[in-house]
mmCIF file with all atom_site columns, C-alpha atoms and ligand atoms in Angstrom:
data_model
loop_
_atom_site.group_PDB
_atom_site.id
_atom_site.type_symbol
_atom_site.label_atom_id
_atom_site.label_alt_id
_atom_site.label_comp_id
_atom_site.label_asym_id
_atom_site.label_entity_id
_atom_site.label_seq_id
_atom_site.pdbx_PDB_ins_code
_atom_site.Cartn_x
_atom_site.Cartn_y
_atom_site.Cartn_z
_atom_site.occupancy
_atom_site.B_iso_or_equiv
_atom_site.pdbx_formal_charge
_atom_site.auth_seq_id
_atom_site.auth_comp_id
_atom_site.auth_asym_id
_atom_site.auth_atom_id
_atom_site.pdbx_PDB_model_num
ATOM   1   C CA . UNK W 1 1   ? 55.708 81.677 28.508 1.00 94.00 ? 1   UNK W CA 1
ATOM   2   C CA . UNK W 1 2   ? 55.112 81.481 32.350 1.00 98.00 ? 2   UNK W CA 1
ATOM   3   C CA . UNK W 1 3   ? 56.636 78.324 34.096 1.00 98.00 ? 3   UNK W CA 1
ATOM   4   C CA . UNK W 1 4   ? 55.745 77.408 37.551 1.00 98.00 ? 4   UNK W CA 1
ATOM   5   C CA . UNK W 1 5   ? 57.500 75.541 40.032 1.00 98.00 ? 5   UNK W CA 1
ATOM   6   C CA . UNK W 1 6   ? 56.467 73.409 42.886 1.00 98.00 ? 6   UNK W CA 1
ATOM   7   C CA . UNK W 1 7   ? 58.912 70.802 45.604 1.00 98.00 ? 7   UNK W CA 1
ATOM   8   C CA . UNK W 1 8   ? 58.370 69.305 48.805 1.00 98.00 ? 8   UNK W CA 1
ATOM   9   C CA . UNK W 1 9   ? 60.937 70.072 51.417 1.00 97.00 ? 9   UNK W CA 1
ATOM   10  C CA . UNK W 1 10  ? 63.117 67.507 49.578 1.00 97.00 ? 10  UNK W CA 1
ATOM   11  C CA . UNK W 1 11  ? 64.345 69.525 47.033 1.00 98.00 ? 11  UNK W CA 1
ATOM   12  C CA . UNK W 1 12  ? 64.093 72.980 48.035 1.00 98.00 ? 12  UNK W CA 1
ATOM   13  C CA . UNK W 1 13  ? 67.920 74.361 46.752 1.00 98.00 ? 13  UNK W CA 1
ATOM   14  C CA . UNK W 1 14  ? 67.057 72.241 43.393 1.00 98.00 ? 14  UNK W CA 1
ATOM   15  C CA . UNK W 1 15  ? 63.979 74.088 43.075 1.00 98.00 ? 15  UNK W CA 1
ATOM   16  C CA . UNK W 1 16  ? 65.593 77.447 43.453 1.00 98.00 ? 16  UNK W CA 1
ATOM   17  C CA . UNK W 1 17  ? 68.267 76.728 40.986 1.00 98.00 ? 17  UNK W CA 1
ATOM   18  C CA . UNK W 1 18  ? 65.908 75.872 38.605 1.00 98.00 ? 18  UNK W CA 1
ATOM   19  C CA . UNK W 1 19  ? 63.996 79.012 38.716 1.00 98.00 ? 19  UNK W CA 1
ATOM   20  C CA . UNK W 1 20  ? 67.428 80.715 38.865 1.00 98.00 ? 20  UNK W CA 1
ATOM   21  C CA . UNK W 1 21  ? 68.072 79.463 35.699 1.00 98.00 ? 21  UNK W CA 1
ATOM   22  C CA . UNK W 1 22  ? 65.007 79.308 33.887 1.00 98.00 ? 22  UNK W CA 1
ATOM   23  C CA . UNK W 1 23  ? 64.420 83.211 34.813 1.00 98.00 ? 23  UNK W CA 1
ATOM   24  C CA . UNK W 1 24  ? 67.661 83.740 32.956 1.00 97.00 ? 24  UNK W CA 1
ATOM   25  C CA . UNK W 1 25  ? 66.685 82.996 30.062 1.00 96.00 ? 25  UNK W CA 1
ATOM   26  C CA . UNK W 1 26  ? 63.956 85.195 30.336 1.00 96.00 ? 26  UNK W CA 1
ATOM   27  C CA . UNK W 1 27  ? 60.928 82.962 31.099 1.00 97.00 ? 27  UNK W CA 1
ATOM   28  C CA . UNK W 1 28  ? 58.150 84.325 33.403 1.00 98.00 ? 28  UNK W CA 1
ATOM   29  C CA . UNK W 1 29  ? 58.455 82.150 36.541 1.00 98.00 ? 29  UNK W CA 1
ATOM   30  C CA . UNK W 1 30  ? 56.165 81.253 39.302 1.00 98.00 ? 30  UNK W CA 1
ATOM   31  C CA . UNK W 1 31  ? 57.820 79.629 42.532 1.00 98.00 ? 31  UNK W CA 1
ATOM   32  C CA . UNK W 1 32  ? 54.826 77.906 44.489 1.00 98.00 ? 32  UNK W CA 1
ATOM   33  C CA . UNK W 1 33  ? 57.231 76.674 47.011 1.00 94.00 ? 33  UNK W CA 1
ATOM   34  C CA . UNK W 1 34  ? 57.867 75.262 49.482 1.00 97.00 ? 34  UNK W CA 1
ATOM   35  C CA . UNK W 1 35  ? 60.901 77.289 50.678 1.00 98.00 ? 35  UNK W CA 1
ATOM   36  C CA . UNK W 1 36  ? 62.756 78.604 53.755 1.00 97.00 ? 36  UNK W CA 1
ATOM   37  C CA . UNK W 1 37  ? 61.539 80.496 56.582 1.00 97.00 ? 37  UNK W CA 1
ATOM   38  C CA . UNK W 1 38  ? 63.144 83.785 57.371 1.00 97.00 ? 38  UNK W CA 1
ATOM   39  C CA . UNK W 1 39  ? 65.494 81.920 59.962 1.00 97.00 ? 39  UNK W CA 1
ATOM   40  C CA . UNK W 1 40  ? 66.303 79.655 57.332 1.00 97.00 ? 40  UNK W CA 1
ATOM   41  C CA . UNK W 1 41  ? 64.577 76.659 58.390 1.00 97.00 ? 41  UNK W CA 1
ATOM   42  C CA . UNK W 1 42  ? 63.006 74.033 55.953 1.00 97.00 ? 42  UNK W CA 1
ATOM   43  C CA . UNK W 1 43  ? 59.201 75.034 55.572 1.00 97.00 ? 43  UNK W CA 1
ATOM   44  C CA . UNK W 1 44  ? 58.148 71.763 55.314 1.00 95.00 ? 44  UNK W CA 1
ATOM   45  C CA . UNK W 1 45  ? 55.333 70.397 52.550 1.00 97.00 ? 45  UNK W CA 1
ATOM   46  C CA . UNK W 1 46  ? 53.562 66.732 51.603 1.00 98.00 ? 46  UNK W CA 1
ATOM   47  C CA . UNK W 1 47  ? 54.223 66.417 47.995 1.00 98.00 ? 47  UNK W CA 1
ATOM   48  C CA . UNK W 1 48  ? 50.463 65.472 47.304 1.00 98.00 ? 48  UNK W CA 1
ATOM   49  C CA . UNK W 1 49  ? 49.808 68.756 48.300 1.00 98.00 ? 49  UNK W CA 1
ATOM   50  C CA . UNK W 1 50  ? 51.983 70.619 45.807 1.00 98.00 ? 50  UNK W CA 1
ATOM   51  C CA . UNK W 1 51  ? 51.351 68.444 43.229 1.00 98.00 ? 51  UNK W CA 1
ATOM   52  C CA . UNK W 1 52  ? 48.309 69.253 43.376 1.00 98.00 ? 52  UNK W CA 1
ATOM   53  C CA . UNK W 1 53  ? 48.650 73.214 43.682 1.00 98.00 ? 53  UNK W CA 1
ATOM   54  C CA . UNK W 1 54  ? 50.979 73.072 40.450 1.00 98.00 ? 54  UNK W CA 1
ATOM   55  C CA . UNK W 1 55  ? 48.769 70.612 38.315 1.00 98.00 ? 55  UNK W CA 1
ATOM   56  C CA . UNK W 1 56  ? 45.862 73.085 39.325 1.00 98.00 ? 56  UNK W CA 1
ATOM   57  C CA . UNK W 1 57  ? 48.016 76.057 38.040 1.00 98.00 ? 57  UNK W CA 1
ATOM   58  C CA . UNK W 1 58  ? 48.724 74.495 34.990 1.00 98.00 ? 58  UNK W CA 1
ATOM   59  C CA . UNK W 1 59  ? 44.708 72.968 33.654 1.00 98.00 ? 59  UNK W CA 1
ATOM   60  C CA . UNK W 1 60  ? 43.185 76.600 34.945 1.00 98.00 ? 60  UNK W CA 1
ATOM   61  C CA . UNK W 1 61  ? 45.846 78.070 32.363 1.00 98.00 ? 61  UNK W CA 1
ATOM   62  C CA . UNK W 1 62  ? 47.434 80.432 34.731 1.00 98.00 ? 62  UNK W CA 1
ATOM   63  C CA . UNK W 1 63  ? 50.429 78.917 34.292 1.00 98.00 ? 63  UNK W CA 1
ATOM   64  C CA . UNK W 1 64  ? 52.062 77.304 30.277 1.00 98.00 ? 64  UNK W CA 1
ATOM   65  C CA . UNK W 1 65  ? 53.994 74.512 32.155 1.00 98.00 ? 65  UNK W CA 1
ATOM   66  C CA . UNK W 1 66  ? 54.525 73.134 35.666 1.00 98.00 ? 66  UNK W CA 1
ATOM   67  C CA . UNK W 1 67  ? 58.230 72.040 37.248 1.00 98.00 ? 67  UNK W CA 1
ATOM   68  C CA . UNK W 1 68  ? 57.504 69.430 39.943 1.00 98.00 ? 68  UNK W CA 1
ATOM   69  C CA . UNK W 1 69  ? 60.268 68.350 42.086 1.00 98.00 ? 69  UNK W CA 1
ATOM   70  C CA . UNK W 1 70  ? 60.164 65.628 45.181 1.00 98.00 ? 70  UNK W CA 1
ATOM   71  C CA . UNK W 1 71  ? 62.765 63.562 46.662 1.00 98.00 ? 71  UNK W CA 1
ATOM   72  C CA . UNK W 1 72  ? 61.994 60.966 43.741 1.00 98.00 ? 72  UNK W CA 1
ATOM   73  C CA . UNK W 1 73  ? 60.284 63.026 41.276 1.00 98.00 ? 73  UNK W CA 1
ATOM   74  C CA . UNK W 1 74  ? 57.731 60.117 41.868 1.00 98.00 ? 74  UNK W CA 1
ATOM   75  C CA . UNK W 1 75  ? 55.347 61.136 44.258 1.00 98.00 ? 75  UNK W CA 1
ATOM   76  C CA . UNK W 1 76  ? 54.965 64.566 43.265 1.00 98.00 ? 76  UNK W CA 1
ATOM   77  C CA . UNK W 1 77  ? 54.174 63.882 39.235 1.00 98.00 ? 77  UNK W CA 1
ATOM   78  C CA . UNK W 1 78  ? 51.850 60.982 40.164 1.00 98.00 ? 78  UNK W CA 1
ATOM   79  C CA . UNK W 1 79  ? 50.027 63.594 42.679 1.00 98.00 ? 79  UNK W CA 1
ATOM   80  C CA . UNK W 1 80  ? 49.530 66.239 39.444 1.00 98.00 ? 80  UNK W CA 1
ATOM   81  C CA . UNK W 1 81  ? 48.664 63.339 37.520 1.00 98.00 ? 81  UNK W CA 1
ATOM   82  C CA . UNK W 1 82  ? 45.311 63.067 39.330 1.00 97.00 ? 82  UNK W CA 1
ATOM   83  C CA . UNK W 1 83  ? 44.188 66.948 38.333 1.00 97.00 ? 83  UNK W CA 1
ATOM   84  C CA . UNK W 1 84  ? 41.776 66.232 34.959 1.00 96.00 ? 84  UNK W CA 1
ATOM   85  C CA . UNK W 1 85  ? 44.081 67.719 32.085 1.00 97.00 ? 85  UNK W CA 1
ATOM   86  C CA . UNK W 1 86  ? 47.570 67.382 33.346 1.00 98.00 ? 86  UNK W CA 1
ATOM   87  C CA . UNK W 1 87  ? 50.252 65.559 32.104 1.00 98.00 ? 87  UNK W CA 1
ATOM   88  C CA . UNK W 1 88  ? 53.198 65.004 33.962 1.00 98.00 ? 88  UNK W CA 1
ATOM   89  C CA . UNK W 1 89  ? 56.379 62.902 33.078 1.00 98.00 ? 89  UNK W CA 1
ATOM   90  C CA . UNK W 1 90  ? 59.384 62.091 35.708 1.00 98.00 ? 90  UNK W CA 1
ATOM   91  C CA . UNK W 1 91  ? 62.291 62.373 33.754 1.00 98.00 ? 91  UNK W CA 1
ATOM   92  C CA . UNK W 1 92  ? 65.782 61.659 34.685 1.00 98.00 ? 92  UNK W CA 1
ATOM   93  C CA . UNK W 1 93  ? 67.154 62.491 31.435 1.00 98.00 ? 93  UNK W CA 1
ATOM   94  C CA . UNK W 1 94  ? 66.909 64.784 28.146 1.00 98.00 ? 94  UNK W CA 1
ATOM   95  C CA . UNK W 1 95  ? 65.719 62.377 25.689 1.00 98.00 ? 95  UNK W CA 1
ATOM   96  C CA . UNK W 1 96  ? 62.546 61.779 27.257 1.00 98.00 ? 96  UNK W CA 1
ATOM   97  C CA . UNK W 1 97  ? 62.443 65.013 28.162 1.00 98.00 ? 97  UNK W CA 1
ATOM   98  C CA . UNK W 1 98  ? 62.402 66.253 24.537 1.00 98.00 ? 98  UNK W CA 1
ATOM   99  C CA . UNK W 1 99  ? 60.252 63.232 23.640 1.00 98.00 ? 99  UNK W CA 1
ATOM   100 C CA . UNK W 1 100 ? 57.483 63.669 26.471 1.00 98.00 ? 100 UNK W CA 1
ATOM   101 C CA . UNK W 1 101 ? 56.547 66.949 25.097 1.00 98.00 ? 101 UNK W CA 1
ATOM   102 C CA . UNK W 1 102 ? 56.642 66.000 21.175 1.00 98.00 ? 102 UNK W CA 1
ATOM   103 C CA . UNK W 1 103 ? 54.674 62.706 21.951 1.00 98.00 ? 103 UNK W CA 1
ATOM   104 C CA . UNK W 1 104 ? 52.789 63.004 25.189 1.00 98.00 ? 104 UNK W CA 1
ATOM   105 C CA . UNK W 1 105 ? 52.230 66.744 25.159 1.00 98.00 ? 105 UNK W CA 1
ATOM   106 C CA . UNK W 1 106 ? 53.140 66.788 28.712 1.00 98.00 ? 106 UNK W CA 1
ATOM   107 C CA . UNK W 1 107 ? 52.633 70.106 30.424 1.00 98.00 ? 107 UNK W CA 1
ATOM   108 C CA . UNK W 1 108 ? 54.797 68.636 33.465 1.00 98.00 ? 108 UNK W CA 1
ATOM   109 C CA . UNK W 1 109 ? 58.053 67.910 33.978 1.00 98.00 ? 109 UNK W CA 1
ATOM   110 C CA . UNK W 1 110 ? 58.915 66.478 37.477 1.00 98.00 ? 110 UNK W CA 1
ATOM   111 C CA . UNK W 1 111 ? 62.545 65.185 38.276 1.00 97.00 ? 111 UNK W CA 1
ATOM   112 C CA . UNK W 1 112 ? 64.127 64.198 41.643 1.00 98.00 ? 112 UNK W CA 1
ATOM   113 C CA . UNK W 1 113 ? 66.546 65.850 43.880 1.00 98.00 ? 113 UNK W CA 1
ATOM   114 C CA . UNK W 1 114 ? 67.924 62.569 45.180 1.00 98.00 ? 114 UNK W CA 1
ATOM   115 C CA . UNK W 1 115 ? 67.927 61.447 41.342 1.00 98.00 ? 115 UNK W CA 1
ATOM   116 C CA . UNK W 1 116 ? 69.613 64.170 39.325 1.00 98.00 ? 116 UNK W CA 1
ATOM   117 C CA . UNK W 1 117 ? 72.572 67.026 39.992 1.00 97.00 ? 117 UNK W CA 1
ATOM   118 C CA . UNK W 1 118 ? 71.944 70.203 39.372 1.00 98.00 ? 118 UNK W CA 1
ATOM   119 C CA . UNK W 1 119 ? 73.730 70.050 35.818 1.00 98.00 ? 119 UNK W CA 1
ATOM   120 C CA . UNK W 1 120 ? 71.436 67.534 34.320 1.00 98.00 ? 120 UNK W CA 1
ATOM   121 C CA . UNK W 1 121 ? 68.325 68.763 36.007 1.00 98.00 ? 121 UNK W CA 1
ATOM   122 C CA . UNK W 1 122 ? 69.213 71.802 33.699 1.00 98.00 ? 122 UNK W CA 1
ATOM   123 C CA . UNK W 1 123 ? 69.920 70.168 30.435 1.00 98.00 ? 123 UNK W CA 1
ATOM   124 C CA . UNK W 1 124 ? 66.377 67.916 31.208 1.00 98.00 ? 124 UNK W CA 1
ATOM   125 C CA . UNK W 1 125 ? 64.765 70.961 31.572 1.00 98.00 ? 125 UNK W CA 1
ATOM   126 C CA . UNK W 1 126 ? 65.972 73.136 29.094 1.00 98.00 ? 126 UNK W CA 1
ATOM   127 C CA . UNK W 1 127 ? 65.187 69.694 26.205 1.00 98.00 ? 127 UNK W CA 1
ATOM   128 C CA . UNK W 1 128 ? 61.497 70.040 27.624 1.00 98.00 ? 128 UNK W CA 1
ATOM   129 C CA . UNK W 1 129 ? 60.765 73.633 27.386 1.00 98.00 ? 129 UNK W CA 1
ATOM   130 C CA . UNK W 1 130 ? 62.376 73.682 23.903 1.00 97.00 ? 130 UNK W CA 1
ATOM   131 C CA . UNK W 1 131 ? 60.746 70.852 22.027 1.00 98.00 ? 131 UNK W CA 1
ATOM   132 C CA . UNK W 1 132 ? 56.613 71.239 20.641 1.00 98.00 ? 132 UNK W CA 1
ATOM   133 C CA . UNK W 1 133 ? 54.149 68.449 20.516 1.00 98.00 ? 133 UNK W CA 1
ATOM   134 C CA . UNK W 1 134 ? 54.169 67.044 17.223 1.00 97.00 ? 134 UNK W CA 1
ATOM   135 C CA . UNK W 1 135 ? 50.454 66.335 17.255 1.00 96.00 ? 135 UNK W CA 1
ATOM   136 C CA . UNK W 1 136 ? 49.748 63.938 13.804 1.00 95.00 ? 136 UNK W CA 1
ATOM   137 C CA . UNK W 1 137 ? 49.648 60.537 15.102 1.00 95.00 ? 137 UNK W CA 1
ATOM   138 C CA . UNK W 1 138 ? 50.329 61.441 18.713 1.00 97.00 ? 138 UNK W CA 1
ATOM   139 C CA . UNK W 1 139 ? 47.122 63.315 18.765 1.00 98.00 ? 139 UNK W CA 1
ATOM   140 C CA . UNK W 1 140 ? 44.996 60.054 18.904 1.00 97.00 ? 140 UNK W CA 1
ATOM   141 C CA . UNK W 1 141 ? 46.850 58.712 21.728 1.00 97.00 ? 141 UNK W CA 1
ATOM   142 C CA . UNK W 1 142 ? 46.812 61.723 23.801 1.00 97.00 ? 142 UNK W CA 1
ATOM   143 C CA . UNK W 1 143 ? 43.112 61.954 23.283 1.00 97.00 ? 143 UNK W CA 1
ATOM   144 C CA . UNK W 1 144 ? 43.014 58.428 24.229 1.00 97.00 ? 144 UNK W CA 1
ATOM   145 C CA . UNK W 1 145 ? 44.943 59.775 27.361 1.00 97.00 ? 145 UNK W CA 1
ATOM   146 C CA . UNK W 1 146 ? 41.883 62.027 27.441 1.00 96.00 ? 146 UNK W CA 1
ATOM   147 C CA . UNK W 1 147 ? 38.975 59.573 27.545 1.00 96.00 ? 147 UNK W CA 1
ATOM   148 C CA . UNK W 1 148 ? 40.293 57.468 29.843 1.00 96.00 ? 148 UNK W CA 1
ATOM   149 C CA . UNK W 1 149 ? 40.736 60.386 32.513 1.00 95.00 ? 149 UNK W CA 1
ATOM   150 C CA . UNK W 1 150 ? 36.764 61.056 31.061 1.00 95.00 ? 150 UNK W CA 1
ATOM   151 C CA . UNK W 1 151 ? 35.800 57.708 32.023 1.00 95.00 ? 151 UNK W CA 1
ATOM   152 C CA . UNK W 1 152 ? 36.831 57.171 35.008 1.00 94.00 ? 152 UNK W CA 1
ATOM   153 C CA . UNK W 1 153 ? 36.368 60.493 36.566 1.00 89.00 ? 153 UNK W CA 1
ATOM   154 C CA . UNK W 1 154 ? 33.293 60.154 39.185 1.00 77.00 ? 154 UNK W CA 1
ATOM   155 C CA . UNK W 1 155 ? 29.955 61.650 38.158 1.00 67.00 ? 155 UNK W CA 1
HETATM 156 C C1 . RB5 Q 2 .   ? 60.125 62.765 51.018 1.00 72.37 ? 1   RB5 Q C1 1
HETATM 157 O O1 . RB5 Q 2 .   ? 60.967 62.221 51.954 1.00 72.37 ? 1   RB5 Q O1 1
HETATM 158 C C2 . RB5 Q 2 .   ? 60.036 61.850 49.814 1.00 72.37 ? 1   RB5 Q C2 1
HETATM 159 O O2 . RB5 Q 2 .   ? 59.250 60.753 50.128 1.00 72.37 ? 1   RB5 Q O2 1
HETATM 160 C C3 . RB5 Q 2 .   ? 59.472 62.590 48.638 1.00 72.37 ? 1   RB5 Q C3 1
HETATM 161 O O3 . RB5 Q 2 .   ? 60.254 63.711 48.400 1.00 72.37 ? 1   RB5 Q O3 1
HETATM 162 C C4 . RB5 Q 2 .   ? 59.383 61.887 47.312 1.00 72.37 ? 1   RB5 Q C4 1
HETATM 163 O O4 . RB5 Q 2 .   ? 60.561 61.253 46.962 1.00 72.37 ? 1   RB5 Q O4 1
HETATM 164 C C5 . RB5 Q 2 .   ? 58.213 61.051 47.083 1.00 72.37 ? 1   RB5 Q C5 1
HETATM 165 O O5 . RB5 Q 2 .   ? 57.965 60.527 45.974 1.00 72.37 ? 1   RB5 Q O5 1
#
């Protein structure tokens, strides 16, 4: 499974942690940035922008699932959000983690620097790549999900 991640220059060390972590356990990871310059200074990025980057990553297939991380978790999910075929979920803990992949098939998970420690960013993250959408009933909605993006899209 290959996981990509994606911050502004909010959360830059949580970002790095994460991939840390998420290579250890032997995932295929993608780090999209942003990141530090070779003197160690802040490369800074707009969170639109990397949203975007990340959701594109994920509906072209090069990537399974997207980690999105702002100063909020907020901007930066709502920014994937607008890429036809993403689904991205802020989560601040592991229950809706777990439950935003079984019910909303989410192929994002975005959380925020300023929101979560290092410790619980890992146990939210490790919940999402771990659980499967249960399809069934959930199906219909997501589809729903779907449509509405299909609607509204512009010709
Ligand atoms: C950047 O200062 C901050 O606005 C951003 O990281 C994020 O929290 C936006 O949703």
């Amino acid at each position: 499974m290959k996981i990509g991640f994606g911050c502004d220059h909010a959360a830059i060390d949580l970002k790095n942690e994460m991939v840390a972590y998420v290579k250890e356990k032997g995932y295929e990871c993608i780090d999209y940035g942003t990141n530090y310059d070779e003197n160690g200074e802040i490369i800074k990025c707009d969170y639109p922008a990397k949203g975007e980057e990340v959701g594109r990553a994920v509906a072209s297939g090069e990537i399974d699932y997207g980690v999105l991380m702002c100063g909020t978790g907020i901007g930066i999910s709502v920014s994937a959000n607008k890429v036809p075929g993403v689904i991205a979920a802020v989560c601040s803990e592991p229950y809706s983690a777990r439950l935003t992949r079984q019910h909303n098939n989410a192929n994002i998970i975005a959380f925020g620097a300023r929101v979560v420690g290092t410790e619980l960013a890992k146990m939210i993250l490790d919940e999402f790549l771990s659980a499967d959408f249960e399809g069934g009933r959930h199906q219909r909605r997501v589809d729903m999900i779907s449509d509405i993006e299909r609607r509204n899209s512009k010709k």
